[in-house]
PDB file of C-alpha atoms in Angstrom:
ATOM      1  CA  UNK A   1     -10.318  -1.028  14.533  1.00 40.00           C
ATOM      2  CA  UNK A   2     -12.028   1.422  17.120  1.00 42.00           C
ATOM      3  CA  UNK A   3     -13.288   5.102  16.040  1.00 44.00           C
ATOM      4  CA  UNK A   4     -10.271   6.085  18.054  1.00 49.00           C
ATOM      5  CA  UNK A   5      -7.620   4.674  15.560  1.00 59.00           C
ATOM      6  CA  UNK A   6      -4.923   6.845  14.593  1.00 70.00           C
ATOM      7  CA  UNK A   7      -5.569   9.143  11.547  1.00 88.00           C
ATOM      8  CA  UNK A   8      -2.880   7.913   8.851  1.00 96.00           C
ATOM      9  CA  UNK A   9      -0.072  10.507   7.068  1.00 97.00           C
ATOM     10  CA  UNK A  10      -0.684  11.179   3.840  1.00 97.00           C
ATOM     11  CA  UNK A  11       1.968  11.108   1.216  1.00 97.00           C
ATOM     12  CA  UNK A  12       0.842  12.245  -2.515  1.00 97.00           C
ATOM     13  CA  UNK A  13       3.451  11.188  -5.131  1.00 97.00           C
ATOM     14  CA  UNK A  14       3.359  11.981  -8.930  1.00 96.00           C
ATOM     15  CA  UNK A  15       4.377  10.357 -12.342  1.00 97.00           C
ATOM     16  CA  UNK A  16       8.496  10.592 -13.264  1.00 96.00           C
ATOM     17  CA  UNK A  17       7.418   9.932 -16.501  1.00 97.00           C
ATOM     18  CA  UNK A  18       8.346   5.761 -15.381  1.00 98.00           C
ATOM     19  CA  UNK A  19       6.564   5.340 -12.456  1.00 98.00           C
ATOM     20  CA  UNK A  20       2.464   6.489 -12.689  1.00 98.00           C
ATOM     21  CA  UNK A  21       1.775   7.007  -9.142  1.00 97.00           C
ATOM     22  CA  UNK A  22      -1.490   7.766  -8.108  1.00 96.00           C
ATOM     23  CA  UNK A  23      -3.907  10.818  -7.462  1.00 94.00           C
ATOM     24  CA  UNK A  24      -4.791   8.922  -4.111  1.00 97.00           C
ATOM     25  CA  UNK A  25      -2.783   9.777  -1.080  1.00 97.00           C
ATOM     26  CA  UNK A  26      -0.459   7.146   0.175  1.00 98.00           C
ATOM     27  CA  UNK A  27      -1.746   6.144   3.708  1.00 98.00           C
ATOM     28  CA  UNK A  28       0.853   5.252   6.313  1.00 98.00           C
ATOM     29  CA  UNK A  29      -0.308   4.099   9.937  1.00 97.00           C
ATOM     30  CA  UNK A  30       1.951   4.461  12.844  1.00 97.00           C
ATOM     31  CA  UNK A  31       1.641   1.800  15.433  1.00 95.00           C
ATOM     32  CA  UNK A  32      -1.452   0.333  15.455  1.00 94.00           C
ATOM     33  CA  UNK A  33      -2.804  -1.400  18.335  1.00 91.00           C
ATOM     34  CA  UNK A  34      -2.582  -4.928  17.413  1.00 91.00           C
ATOM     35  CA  UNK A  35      -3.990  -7.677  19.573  1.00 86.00           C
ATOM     36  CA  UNK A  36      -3.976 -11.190  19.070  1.00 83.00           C
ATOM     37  CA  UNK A  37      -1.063 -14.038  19.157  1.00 87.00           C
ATOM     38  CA  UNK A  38       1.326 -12.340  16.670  1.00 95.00           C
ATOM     39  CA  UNK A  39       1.060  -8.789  15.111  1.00 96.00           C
ATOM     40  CA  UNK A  40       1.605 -10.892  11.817  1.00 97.00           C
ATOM     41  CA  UNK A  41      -1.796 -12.573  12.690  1.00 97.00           C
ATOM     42  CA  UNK A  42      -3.383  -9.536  13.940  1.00 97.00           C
ATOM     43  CA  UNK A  43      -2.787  -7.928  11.009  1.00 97.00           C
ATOM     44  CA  UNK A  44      -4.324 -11.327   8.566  1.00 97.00           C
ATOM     45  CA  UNK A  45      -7.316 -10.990  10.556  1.00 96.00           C
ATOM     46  CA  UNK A  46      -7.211  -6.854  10.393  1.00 95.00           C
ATOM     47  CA  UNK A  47      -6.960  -7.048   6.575  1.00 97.00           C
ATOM     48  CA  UNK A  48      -9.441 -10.397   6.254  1.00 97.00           C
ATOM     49  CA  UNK A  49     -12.163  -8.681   7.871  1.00 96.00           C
ATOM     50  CA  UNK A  50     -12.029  -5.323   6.102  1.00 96.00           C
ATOM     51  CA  UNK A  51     -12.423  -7.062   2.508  1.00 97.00           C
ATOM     52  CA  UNK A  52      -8.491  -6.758   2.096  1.00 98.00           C
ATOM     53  CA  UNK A  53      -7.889 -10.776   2.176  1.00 97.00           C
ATOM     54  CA  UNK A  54      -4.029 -11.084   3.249  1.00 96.00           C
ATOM     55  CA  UNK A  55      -1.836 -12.827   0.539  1.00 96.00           C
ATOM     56  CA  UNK A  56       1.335 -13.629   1.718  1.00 97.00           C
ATOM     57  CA  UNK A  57       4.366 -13.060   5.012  1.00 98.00           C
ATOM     58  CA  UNK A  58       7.669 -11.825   3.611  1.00 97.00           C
ATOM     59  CA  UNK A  59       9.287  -8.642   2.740  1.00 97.00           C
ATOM     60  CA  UNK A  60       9.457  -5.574   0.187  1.00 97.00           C
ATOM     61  CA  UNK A  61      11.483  -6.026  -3.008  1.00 97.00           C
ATOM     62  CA  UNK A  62      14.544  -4.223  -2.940  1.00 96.00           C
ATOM     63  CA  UNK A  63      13.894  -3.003  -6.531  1.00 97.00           C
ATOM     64  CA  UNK A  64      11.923  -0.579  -7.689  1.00 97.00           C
ATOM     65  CA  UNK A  65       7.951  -1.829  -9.039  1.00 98.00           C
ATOM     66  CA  UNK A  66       4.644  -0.999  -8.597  1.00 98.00           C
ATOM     67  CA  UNK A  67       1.010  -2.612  -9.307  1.00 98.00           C
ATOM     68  CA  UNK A  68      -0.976  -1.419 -11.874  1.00 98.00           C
ATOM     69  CA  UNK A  69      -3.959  -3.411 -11.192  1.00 98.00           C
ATOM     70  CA  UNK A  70      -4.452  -3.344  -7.500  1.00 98.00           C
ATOM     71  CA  UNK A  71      -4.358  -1.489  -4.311  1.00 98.00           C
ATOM     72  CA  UNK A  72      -1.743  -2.758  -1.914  1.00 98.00           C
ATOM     73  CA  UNK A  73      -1.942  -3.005   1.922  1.00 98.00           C
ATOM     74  CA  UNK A  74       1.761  -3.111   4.116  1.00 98.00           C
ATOM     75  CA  UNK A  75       1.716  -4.106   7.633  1.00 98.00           C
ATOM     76  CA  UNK A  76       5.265  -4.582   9.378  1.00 98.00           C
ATOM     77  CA  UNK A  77       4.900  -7.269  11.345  1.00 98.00           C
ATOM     78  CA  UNK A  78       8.330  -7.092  12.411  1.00 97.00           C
ATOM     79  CA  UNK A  79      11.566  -5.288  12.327  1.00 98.00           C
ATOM     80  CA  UNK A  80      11.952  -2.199  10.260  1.00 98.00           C
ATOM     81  CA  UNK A  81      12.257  -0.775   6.427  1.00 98.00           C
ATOM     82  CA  UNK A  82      13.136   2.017   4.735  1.00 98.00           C
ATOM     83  CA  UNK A  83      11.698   1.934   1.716  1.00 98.00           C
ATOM     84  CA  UNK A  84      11.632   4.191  -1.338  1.00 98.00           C
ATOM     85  CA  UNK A  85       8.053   4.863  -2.083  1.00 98.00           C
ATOM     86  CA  UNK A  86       7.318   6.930  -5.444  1.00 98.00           C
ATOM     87  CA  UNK A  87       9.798   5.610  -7.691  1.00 96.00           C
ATOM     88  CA  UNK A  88      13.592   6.269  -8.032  1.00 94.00           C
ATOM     89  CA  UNK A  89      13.256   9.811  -6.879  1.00 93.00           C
ATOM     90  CA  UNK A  90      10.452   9.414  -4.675  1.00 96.00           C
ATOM     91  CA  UNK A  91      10.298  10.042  -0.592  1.00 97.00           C
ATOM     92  CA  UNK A  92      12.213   7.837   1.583  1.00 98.00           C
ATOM     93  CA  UNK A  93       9.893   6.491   4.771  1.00 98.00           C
ATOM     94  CA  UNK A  94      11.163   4.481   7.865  1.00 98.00           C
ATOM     95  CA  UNK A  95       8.451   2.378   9.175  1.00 98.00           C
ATOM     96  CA  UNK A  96       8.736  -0.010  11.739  1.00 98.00           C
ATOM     97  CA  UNK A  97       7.300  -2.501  13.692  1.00 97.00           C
ATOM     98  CA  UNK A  98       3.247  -1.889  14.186  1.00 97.00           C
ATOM     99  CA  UNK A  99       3.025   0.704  11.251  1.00 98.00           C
ATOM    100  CA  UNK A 100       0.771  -0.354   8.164  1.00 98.00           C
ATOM    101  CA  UNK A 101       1.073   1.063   4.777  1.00 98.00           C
ATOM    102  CA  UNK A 102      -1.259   1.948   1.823  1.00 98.00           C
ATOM    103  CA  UNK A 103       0.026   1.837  -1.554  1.00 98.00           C
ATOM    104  CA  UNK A 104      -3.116   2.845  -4.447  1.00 98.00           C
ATOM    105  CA  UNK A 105      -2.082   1.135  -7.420  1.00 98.00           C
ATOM    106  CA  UNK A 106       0.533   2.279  -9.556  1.00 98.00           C
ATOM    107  CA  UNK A 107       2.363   3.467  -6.277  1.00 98.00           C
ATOM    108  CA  UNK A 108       6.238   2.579  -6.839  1.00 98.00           C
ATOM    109  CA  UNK A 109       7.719   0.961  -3.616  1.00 98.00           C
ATOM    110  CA  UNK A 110      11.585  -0.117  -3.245  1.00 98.00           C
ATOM    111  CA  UNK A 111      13.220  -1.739   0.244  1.00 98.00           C
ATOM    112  CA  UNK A 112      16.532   0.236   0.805  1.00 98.00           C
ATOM    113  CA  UNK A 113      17.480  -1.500   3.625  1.00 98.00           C
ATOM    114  CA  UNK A 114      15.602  -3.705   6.068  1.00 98.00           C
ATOM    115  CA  UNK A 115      16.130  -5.136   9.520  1.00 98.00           C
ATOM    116  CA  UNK A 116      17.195  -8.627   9.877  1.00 98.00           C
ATOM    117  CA  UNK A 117      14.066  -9.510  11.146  1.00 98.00           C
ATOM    118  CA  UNK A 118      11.653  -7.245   9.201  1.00 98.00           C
ATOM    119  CA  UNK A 119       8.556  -8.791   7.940  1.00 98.00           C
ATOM    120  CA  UNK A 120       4.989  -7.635   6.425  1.00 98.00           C
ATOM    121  CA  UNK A 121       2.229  -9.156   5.688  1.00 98.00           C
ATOM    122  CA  UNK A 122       0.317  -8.282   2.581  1.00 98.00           C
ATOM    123  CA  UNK A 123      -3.445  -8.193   1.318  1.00 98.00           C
ATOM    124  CA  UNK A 124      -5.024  -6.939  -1.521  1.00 98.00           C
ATOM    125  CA  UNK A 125      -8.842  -5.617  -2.149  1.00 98.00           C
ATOM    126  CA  UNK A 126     -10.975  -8.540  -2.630  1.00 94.00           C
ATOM    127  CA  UNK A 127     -11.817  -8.028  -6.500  1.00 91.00           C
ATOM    128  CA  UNK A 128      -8.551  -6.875  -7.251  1.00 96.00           C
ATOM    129  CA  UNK A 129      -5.209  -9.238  -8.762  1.00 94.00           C
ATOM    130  CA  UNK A 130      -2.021  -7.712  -8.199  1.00 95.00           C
ATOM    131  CA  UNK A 131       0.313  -7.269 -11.221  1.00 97.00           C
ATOM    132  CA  UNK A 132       4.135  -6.379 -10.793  1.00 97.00           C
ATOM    133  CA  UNK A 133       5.460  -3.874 -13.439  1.00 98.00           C
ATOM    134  CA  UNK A 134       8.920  -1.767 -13.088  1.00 98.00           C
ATOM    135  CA  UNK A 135       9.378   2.114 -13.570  1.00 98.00           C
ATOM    136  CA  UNK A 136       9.975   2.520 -17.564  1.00 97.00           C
ATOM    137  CA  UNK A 137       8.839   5.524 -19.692  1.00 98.00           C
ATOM    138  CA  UNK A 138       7.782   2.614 -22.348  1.00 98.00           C
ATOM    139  CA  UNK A 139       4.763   0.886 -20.757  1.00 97.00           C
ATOM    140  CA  UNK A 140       4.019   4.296 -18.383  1.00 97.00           C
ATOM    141  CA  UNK A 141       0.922   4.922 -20.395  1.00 97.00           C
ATOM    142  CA  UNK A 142      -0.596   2.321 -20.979  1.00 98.00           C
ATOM    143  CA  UNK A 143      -0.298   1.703 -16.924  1.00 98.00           C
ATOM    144  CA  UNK A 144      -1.817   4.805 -16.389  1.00 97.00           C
ATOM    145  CA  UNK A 145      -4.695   3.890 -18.180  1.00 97.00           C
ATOM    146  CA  UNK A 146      -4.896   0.421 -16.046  1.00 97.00           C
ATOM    147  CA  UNK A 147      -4.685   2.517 -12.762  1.00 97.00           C
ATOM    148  CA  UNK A 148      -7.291   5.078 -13.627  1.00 96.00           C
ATOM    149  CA  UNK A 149      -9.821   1.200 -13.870  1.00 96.00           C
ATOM    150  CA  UNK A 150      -8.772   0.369 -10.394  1.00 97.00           C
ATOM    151  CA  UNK A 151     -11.968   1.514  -8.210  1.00 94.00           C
ATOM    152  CA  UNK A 152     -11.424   2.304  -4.609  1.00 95.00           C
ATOM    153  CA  UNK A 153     -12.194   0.149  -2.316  1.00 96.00           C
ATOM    154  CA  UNK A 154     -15.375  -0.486   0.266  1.00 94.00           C
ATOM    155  CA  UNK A 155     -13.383  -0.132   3.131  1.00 95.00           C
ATOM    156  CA  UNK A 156      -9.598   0.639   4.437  1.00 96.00           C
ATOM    157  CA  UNK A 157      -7.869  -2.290   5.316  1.00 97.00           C
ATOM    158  CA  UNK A 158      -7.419  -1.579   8.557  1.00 95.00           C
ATOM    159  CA  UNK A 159     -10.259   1.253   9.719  1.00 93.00           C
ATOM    160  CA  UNK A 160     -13.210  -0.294   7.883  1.00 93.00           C
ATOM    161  CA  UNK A 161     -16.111   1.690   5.766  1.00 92.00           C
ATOM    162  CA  UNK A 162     -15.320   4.611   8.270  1.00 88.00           C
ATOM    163  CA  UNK A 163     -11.611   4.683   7.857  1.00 91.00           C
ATOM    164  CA  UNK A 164      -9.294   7.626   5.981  1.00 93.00           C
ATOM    165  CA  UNK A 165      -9.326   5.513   2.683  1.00 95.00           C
ATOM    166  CA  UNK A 166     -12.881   5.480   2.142  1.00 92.00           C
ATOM    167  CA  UNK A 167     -13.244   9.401   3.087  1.00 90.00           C
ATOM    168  CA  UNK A 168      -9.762  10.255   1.010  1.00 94.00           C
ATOM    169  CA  UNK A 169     -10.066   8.440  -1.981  1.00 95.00           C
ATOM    170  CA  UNK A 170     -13.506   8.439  -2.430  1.00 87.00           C
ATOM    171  CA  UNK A 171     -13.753  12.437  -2.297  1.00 76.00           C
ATOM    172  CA  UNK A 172     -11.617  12.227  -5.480  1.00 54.00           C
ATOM    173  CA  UNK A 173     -14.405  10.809  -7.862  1.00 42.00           C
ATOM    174  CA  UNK A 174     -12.441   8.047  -9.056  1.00 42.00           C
ATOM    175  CA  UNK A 175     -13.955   5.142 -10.120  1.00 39.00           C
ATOM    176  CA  UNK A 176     -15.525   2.867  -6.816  1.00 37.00           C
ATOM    177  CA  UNK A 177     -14.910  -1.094  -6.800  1.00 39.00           C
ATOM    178  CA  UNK A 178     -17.582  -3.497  -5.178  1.00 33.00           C
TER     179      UNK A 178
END
């Protein structure tokens, strides 16, 4: 993406006491300039070649989870969202169309309601395996502790080494993945 790319919003969520969150700022992009056949394949090779390998086409759950091992990378192919991001009492967010969003790990993410034709495209860090874990005060710690291992990535998924990610998270002293 060129130096000129859109700086993201930031969104900081915190622990319920069932859904961590994560000390990292939630990223959103608006409308990214996406060339290529398909915004779905601009955004494959967007994530591919920023170390954030895409992992599957689909849509958001429309109940409430989270990862506790891995970063997560959103871009909306098509159609629009609003998800819940933050857990059941979290901040609702419309995106649409064009906008990408970053979840750090433990981030909890719900679909409310979704366009008919609403799709994303996924990708994940390269070292990093996605687990799926719901909000409950039970296993909260013990998630925690699984977040607070997840280093921060190279690059962001869709700026490179000199994007918002790198510059955000990395100013927080949290652990750094290779």
């Amino acid at each position: 993406m060129p130096s000129s790319a859109p700086q993201p919003e930031q969104l900081r969520l915190f622990s319920d006491g069932r859904t961590p969150n994560s000390p990292h700022p939630v990223l959103i992009y608006r409308q990214l300039p996406l060339a290529g056949p398909s915004p779905a394949d601009a955004f494959e090779r967007l994530f591919d070649c920023h170390l954030w390998p895409s992992a599957w086409r689909g849509t958001v759950y429309d109940y409430h989870h989270y990862h506790s091992t891995a970063h997560e990378v959103l871009g909306v192919a098509s159609g629009s969202v609003r998800v819940m991001l933050g857990g059941e009492n979290g901040q609702e967010v419309e995106l649409k169309a064009g906008d990408a969003v970053v979840l750090p790990a433990g981030t909890g993410h719900c679909a409310l309601h979704a366009s008919e034709d609403f799709q994303v495209v996924a990708g994940y860090p390269v070292d990093q395996q996605y687990d799926m874990q719901r909000p409950d005060a039970a296993t909260h710690d013990a998630a925690r502790e699984r977040i607070a291992q997840v280093g921060v990535p190279i690059s962001d998924p869709l700026a490179g080494t000199q994007g918002a990610l790198v510059t955000l998270w990395r100013g927080e002293a949290a652990p750094v993945s290779r």
